[in-house]
mmCIF file of C-alpha atoms in Angstrom:
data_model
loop_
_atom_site.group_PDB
_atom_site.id
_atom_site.type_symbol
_atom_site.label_atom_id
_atom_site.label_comp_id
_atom_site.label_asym_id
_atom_site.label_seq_id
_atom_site.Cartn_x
_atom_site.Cartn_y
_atom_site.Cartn_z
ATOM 1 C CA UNK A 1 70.317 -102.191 106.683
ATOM 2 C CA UNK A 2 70.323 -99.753 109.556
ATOM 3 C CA UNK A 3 73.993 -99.817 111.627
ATOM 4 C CA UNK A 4 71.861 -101.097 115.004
ATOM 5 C CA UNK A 5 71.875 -104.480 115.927
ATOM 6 C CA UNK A 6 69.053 -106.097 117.481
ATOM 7 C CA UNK A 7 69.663 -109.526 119.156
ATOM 8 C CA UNK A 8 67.050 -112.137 120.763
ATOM 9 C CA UNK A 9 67.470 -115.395 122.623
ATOM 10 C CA UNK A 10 65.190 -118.106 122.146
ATOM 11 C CA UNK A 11 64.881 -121.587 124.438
ATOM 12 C CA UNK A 12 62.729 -124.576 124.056
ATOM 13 C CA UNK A 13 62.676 -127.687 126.158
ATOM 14 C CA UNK A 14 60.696 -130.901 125.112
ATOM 15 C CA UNK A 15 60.527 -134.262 127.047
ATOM 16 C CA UNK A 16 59.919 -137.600 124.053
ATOM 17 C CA UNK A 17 57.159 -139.302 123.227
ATOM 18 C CA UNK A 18 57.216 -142.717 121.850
ATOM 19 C CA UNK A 19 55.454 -143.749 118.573
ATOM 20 C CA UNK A 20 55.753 -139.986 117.576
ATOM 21 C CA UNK A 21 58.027 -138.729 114.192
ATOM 22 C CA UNK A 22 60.782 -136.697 114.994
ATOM 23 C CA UNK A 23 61.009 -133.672 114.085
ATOM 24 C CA UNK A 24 63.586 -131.442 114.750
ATOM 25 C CA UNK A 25 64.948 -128.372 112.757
ATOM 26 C CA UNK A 26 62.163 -128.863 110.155
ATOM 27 C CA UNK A 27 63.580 -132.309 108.988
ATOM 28 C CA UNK A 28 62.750 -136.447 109.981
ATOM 29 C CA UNK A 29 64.857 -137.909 112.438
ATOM 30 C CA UNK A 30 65.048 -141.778 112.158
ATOM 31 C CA UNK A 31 64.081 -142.642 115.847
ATOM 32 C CA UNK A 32 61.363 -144.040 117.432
ATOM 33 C CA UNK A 33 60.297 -141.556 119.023
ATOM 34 C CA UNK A 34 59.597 -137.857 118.891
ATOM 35 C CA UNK A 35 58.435 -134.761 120.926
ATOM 36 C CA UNK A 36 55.664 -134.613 123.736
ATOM 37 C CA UNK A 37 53.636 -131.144 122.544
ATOM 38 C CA UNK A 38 50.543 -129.645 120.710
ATOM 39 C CA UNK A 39 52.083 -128.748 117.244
ATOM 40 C CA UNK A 40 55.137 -131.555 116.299
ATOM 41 C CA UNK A 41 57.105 -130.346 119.245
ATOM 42 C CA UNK A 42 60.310 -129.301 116.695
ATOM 43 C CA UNK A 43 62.069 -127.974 119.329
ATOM 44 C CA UNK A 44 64.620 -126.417 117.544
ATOM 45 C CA UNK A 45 62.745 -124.372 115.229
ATOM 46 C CA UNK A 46 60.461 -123.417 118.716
ATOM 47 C CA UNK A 47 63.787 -121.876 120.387
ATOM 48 C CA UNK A 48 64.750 -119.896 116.805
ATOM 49 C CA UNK A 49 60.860 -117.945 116.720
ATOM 50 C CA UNK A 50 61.603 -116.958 120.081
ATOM 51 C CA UNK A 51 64.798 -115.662 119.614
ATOM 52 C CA UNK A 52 63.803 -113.792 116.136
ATOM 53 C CA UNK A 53 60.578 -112.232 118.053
ATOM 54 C CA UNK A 54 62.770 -111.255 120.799
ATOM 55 C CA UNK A 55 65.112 -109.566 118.458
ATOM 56 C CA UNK A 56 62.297 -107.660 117.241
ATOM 57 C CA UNK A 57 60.461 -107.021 120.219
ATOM 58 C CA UNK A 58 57.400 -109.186 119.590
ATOM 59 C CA UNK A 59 56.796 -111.512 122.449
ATOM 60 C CA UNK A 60 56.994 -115.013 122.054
ATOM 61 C CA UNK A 61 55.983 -118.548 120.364
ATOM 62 C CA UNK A 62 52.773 -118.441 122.647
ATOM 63 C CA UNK A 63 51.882 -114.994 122.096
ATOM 64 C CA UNK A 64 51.478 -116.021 118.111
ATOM 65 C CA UNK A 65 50.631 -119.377 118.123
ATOM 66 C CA UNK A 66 49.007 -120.595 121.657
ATOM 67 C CA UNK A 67 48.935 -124.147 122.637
ATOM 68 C CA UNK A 68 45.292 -123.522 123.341
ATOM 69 C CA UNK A 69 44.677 -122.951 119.722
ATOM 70 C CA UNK A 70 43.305 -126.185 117.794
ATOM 71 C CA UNK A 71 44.575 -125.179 114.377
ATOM 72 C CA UNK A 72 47.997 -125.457 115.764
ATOM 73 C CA UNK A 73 47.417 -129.154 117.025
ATOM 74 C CA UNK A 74 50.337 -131.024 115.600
ATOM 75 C CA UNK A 75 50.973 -128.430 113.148
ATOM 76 C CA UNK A 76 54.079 -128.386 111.197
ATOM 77 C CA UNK A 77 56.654 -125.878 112.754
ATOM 78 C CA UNK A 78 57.938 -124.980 109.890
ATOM 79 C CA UNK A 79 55.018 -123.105 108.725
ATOM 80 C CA UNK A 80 54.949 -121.777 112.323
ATOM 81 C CA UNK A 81 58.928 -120.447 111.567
ATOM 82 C CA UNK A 82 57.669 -119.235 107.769
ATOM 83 C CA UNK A 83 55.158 -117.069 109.488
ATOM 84 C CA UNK A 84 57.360 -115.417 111.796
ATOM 85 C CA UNK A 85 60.045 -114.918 108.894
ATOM 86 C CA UNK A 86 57.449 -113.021 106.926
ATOM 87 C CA UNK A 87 55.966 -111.008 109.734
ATOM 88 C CA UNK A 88 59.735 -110.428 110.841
ATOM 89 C CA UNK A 89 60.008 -108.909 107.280
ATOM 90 C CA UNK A 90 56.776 -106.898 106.706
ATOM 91 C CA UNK A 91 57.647 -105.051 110.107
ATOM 92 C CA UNK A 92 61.320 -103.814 108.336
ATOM 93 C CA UNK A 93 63.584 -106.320 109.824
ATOM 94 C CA UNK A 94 66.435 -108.535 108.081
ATOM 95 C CA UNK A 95 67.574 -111.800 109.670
ATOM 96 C CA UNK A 96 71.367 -111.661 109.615
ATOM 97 C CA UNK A 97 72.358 -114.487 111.429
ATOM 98 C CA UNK A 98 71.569 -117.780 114.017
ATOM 99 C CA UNK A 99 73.060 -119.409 116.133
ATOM 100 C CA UNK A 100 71.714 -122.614 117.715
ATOM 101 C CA UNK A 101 72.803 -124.833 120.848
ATOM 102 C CA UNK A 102 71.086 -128.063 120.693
ATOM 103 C CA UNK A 103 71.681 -130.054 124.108
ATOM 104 C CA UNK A 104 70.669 -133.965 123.530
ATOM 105 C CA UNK A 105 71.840 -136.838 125.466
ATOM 106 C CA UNK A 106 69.986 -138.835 122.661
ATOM 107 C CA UNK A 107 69.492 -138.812 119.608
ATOM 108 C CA UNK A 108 73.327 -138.282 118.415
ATOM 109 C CA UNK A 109 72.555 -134.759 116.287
ATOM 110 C CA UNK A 110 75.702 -134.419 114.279
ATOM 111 C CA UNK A 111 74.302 -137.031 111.355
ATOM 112 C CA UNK A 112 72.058 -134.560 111.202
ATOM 113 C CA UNK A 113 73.385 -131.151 111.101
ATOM 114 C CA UNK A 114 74.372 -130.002 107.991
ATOM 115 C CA UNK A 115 70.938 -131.014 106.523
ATOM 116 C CA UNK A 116 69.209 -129.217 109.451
ATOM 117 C CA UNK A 117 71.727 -125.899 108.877
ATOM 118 C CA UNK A 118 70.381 -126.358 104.737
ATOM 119 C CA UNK A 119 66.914 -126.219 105.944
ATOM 120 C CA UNK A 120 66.931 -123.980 108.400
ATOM 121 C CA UNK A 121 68.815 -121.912 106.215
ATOM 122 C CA UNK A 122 66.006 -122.336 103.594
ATOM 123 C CA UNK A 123 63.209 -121.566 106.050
ATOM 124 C CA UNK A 124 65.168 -117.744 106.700
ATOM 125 C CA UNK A 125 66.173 -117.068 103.678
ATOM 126 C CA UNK A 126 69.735 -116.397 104.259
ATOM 127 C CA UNK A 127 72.947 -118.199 102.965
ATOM 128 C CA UNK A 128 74.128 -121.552 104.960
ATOM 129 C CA UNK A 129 76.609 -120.066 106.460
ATOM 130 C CA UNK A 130 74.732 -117.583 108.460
ATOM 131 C CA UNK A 131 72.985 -120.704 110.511
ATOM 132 C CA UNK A 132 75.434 -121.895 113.002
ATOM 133 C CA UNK A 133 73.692 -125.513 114.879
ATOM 134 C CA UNK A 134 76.020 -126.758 118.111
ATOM 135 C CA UNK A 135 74.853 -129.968 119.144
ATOM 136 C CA UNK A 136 76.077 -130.924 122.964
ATOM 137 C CA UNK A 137 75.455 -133.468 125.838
ATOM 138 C CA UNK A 138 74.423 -132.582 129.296
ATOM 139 C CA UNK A 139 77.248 -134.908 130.609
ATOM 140 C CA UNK A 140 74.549 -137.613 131.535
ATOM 141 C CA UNK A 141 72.926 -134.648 133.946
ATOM 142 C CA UNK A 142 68.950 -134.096 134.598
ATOM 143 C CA UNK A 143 66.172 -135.256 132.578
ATOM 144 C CA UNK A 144 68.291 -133.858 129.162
ATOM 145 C CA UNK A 145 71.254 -136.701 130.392
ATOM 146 C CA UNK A 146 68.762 -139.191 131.543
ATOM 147 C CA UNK A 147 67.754 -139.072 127.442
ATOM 148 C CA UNK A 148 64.285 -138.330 128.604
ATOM 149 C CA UNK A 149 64.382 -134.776 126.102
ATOM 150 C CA UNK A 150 65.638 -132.633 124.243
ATOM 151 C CA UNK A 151 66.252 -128.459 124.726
ATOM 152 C CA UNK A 152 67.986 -126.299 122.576
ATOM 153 C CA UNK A 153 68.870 -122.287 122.963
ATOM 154 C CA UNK A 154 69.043 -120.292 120.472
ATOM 155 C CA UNK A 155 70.053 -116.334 119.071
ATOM 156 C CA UNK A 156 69.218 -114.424 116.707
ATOM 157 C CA UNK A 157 70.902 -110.842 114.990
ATOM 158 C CA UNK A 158 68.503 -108.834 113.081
ATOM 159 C CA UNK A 159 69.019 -105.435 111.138
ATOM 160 C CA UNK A 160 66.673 -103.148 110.622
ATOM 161 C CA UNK A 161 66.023 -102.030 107.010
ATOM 162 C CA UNK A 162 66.987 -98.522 106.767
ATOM 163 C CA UNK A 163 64.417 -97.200 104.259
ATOM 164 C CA UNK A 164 66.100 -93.270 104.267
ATOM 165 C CA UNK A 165 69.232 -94.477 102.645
ATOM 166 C CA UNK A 166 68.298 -97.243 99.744
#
């Protein structure tokens, strides 16, 4: 990989929805209720494409898959997150690491973490332990501490694949 270091930030907000599945970092969370969007609302995987296509350069979630779009309509986000992975790859980059800030009043996210690190870890193709996920409150403050939502930020390092000396 090249010696630059390109980094991106990525946030995603999402209020609930009742009667929904949960999905959040590309796994089933046992509440009942999930996320208010067009696609399944994973907010977590959301923030991460935007912070691996602003690594890169390339815009953002909307600018690939808009909320306009039909074929997106409660579409999986993790096939949203494989797509960006790939492109990410076919335009020379390599994911080195993420780091993600998920900021819940409710649900309680650290039953959860380890298997969301696994899959999110499985989704980029890199080892566990370059997926860091935080999980805080907002100290019962705005609609996040009201347990109305969920947001999460996220960043992302990429190299570039230096092709002159392989």
């Amino acid at each position: 990989a090249s010696k630059d270091t390109f980094v991106g930030t990525g946030f995603d907000i999402h209020p609930f929805e009742t009667n929904k599945q949960m999905r959040l970092g590309g796994i089933n969370i046992d509440v009942p209720y999930g996320f208010k969007a067009h696609s399944d609302g994973d907010v977590l995987i959301h923030s991460l494409i935007d912070a691996l296509l602003g690594a890169c350069g390339a815009g953002d979630i909307g600018e690939f898959f808009p909320d306009t779009d039909l074929q997106y309509h409660n579409i999986d986000s993790t096939l949203l997150l494989s797509k960006i992975v790939e492109f990410i790859n076919n335009v020379g980059y390599v994911i080195v690491n993420v780091d993600l800030t998920v900021v819940a009043q409710k649900p309680k996210i650290s039953p959860y973490k380890s298997e969301i690190k696994r899959k999110i870890a499985q989704l980029l193709d890199v080892k566990k332990q370059f997926v860091n996920i935080k999980a805080t409150t907002s100290e019962k403050l705005g609609f996040v501490g009201r347990g109305e939502g969920v947001a999460v930020q996220s960043i992302a390092t990429l190299k570039f694949y230096d092709w002159d000396n392989k």
